[in-house]
Tab-separated table of C-alpha atoms in Angstrom:
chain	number	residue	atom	x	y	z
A	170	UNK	CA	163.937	76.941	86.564
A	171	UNK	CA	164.659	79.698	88.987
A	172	UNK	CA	168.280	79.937	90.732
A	173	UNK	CA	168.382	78.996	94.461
A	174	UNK	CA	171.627	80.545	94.837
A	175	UNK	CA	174.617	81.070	92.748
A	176	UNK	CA	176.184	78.740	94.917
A	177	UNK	CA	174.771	75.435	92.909
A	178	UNK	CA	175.190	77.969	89.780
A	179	UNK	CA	178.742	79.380	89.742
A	180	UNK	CA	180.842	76.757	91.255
A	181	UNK	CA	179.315	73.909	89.526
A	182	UNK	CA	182.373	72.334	87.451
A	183	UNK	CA	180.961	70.312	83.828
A	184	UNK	CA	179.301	67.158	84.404
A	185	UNK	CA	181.496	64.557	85.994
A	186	UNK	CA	184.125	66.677	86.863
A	187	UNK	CA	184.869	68.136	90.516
A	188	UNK	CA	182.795	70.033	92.435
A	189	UNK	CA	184.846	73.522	93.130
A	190	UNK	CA	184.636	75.257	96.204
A	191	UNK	CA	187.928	76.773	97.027
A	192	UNK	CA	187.836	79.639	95.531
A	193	UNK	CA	184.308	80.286	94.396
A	194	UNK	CA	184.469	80.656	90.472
A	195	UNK	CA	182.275	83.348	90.649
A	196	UNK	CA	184.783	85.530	92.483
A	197	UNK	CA	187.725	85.098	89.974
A	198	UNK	CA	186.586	87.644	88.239
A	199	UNK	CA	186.973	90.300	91.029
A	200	UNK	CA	190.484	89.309	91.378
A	201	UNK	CA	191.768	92.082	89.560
A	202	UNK	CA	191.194	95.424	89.097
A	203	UNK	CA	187.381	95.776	88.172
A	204	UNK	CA	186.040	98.643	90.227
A	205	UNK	CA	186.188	100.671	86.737
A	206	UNK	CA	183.434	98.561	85.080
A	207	UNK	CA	181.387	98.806	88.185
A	208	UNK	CA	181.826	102.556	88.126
A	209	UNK	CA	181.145	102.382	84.366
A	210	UNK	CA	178.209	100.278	84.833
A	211	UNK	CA	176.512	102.186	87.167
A	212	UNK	CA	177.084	105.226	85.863
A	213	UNK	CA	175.031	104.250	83.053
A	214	UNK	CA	172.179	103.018	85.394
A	215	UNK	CA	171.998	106.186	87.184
A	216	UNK	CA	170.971	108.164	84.228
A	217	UNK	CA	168.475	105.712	83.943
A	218	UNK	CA	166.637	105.538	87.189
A	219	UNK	CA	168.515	108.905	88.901
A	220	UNK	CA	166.952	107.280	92.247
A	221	UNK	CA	166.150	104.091	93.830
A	222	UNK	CA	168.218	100.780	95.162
A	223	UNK	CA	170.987	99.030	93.202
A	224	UNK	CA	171.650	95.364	93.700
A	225	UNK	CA	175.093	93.480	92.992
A	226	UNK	CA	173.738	90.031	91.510
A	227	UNK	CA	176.484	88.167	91.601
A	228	UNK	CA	178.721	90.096	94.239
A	229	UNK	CA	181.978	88.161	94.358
A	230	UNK	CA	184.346	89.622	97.045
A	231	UNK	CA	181.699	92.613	97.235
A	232	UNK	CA	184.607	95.054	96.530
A	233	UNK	CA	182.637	96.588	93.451
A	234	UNK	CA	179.402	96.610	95.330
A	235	UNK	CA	180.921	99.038	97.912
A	236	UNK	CA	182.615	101.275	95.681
A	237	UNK	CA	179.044	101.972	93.969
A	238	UNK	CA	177.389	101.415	97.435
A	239	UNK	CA	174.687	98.647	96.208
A	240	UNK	CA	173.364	95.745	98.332
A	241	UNK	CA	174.692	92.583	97.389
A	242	UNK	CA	173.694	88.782	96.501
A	243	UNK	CA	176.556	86.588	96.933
A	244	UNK	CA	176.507	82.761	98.469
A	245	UNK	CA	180.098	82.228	98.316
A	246	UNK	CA	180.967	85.489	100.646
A	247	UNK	CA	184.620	85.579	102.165
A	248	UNK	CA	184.919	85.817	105.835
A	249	UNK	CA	185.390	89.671	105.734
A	250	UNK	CA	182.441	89.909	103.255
A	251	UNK	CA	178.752	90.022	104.051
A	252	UNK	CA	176.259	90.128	101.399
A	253	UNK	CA	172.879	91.553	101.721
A	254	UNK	CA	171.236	87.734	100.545
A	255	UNK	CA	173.252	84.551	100.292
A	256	UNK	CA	170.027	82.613	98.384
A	257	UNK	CA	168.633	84.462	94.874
A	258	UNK	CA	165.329	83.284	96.067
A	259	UNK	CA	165.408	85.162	99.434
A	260	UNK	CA	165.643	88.251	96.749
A	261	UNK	CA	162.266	89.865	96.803
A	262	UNK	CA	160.386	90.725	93.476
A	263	UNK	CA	160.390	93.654	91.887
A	264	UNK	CA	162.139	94.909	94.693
A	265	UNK	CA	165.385	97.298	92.762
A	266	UNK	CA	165.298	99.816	90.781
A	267	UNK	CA	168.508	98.972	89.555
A	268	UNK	CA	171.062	95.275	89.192
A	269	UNK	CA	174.344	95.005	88.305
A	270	UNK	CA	175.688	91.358	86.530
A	271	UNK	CA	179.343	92.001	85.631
A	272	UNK	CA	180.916	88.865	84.624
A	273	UNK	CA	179.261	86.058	86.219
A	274	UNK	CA	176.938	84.717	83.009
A	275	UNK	CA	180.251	83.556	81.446
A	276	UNK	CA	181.080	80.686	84.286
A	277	UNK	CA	177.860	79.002	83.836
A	278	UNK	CA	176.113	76.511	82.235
A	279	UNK	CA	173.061	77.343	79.625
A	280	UNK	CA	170.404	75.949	82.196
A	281	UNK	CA	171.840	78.046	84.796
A	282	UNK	CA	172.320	80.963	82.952
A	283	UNK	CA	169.089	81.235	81.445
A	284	UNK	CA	167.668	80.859	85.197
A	285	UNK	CA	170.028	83.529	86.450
A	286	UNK	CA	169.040	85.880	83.760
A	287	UNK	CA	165.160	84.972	84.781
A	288	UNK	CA	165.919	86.415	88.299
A	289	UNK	CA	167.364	89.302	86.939
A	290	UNK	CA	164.186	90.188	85.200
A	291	UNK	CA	161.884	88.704	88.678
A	292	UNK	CA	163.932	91.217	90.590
A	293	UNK	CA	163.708	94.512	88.440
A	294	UNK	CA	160.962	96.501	89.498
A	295	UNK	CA	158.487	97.806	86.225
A	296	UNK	CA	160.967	100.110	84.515
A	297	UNK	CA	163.868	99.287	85.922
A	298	UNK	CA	166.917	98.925	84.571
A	299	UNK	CA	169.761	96.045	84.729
A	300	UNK	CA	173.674	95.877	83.239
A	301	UNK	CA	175.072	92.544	82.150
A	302	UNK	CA	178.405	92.176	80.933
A	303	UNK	CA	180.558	88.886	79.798
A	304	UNK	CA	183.715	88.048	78.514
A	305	UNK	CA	184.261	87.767	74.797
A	306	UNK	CA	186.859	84.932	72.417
A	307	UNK	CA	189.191	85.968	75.086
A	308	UNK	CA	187.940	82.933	77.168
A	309	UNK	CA	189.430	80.819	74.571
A	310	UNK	CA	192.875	81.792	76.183
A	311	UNK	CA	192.605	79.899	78.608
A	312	UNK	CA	193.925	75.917	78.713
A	313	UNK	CA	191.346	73.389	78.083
A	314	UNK	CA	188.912	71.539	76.141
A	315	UNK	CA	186.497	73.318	73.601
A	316	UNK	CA	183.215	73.130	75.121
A	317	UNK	CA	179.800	72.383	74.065
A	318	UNK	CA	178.501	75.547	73.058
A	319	UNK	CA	179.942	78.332	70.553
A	320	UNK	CA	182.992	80.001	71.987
A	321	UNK	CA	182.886	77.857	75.076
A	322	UNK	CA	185.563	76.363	76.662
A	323	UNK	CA	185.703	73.546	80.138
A	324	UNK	CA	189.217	74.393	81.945
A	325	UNK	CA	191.816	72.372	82.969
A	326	UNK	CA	189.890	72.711	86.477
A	327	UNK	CA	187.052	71.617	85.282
A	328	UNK	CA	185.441	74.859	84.995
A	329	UNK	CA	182.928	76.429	82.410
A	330	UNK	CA	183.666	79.407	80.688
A	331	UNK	CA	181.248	80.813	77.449
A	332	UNK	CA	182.184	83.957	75.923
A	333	UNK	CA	179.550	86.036	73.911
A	334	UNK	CA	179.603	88.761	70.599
A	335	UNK	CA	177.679	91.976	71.910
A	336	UNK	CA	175.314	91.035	69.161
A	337	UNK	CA	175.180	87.316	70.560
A	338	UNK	CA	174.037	88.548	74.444
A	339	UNK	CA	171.468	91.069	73.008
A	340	UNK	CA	169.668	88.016	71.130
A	341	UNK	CA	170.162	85.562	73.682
A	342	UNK	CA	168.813	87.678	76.905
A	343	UNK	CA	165.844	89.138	75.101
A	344	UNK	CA	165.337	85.466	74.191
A	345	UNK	CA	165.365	84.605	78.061
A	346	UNK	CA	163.232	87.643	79.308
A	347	UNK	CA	160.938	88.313	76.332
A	348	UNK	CA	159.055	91.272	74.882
A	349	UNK	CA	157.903	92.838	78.798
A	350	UNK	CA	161.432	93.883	78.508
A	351	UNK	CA	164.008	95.706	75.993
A	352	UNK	CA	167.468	94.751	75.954
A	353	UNK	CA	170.248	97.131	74.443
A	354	UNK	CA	173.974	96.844	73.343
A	355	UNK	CA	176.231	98.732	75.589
A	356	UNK	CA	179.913	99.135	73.690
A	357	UNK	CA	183.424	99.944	75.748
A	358	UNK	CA	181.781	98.191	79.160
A	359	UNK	CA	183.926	94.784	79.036
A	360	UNK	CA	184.049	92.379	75.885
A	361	UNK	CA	180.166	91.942	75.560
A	362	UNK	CA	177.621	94.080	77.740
A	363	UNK	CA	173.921	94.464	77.244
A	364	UNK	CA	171.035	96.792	79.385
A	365	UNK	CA	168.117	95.656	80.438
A	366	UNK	CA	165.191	98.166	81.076
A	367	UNK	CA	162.000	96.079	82.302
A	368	UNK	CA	158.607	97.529	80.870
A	369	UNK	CA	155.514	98.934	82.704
A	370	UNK	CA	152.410	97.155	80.735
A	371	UNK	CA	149.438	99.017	80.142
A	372	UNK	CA	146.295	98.784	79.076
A	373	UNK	CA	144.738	100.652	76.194
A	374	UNK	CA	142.867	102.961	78.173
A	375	UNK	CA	146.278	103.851	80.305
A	376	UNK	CA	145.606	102.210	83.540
A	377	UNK	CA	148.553	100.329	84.713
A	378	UNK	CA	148.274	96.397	84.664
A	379	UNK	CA	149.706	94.413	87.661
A	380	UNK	CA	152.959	92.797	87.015
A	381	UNK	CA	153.127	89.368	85.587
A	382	UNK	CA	155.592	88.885	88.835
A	383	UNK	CA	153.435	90.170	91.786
A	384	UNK	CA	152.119	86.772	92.821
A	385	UNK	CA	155.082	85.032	92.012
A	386	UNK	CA	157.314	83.153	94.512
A	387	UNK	CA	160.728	81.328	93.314
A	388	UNK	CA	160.904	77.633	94.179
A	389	UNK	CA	163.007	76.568	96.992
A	390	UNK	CA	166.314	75.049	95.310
């Protein structure tokens, strides 16, 4: 499944419970202070791939993706916000160098976080690089039921929150993107935080093969 937007993804509430719109749950998380991880983040990135475009997958209020001046995917924007795309599939392939996914794989479902994480990699150009952090136990805080996965919890709202281990995210995004790309722990970036650096296949006498993605277009969702 590929993501038509993190509209349907991030403010979808557990079956039978109320849609929320008001605010998006994807921009909770920019509700405090986070420019530091985004600094942190993309820090990291830039000693990676020096040059090249940065995307904010998962933008919120966009306040991080200005302070490390990267173009922005958001379909919940604010009325002083505009995002670069509103619709993941409107996202061309292997079109950055460089994506940033702080905090947004925690409010979703497995479906839709496996398909989120699937963009990721459809966006990355070949040896790229991507950050993804989560939240950790810490989700357990809040008031609730236990959800349906390990260290999961559905809000009082109605809302989905899954925490992950560092070793946890490593397995379960290499899982998702498989062996075209290597996945990393990254420690003191948020509870849980993984990189992503997307591989440039080649055959055995060294001539470069074309990506898996070039003739690839995302579904209309």
């Amino acid at each position: 499944m590929v993501v038509g937007g993190l509209a349907r993804i991030a403010a979808r509430a557990v079956k039978n419970t109320p849609r929320l719109t008001d605010p998006p749950i994807s921009q909770t998380t920019q509700r405090s202070n986070t420019t530091p991880t985004y600094e942190r983040a993309a820090s990291i990135l830039n000693e990676i791939n020096p040059k090249g475009k940065t995307l904010d997958y998962g933008a919120g209020l966009g306040i991080g993706s200005k302070k490390i001046k990267a173009d922005s995917f958001e379909p919940f924007p604010q009325k002083d916000f505009e995002p670069n795309f509103t619709q993941s599939r409107d996202i061309p392939t292997e079109s950055y160098e460089k994506v940033v996914n702080l905090n947004v794989l925690n409010v979703l479902e497995k479906s839709d976080r496996d398909a989120a994480i699937q963009e990721i990699g459809r966006i990355l150009k070949p040896n790229g690089s991507a950050i993804i952090t989560t939240r950790g136990k810490d989700v357990l805080d809040a008031a609730g039921k236990e959800g349906p996965e390990p260290m999961s919890i559905i809000t009082k709202k109605g809302t989905y929150q899954k925490g992950f281990t560092i070793p946890e995210l490593v397995n379960y995004v290499q899982n998702i993107l498989g062996n075209d790309f290597s996945v990393t722990q990254v420690r003191n970036l948020g509870k849980a935080a993984v990189k992503i650096q997307k591989k440039i296949k080649k055959y055995s006498g060294g001539m470069i093969m074309r990506s898996p993605y070039s003739n690839y277009k995302p579904k209309a969702i």
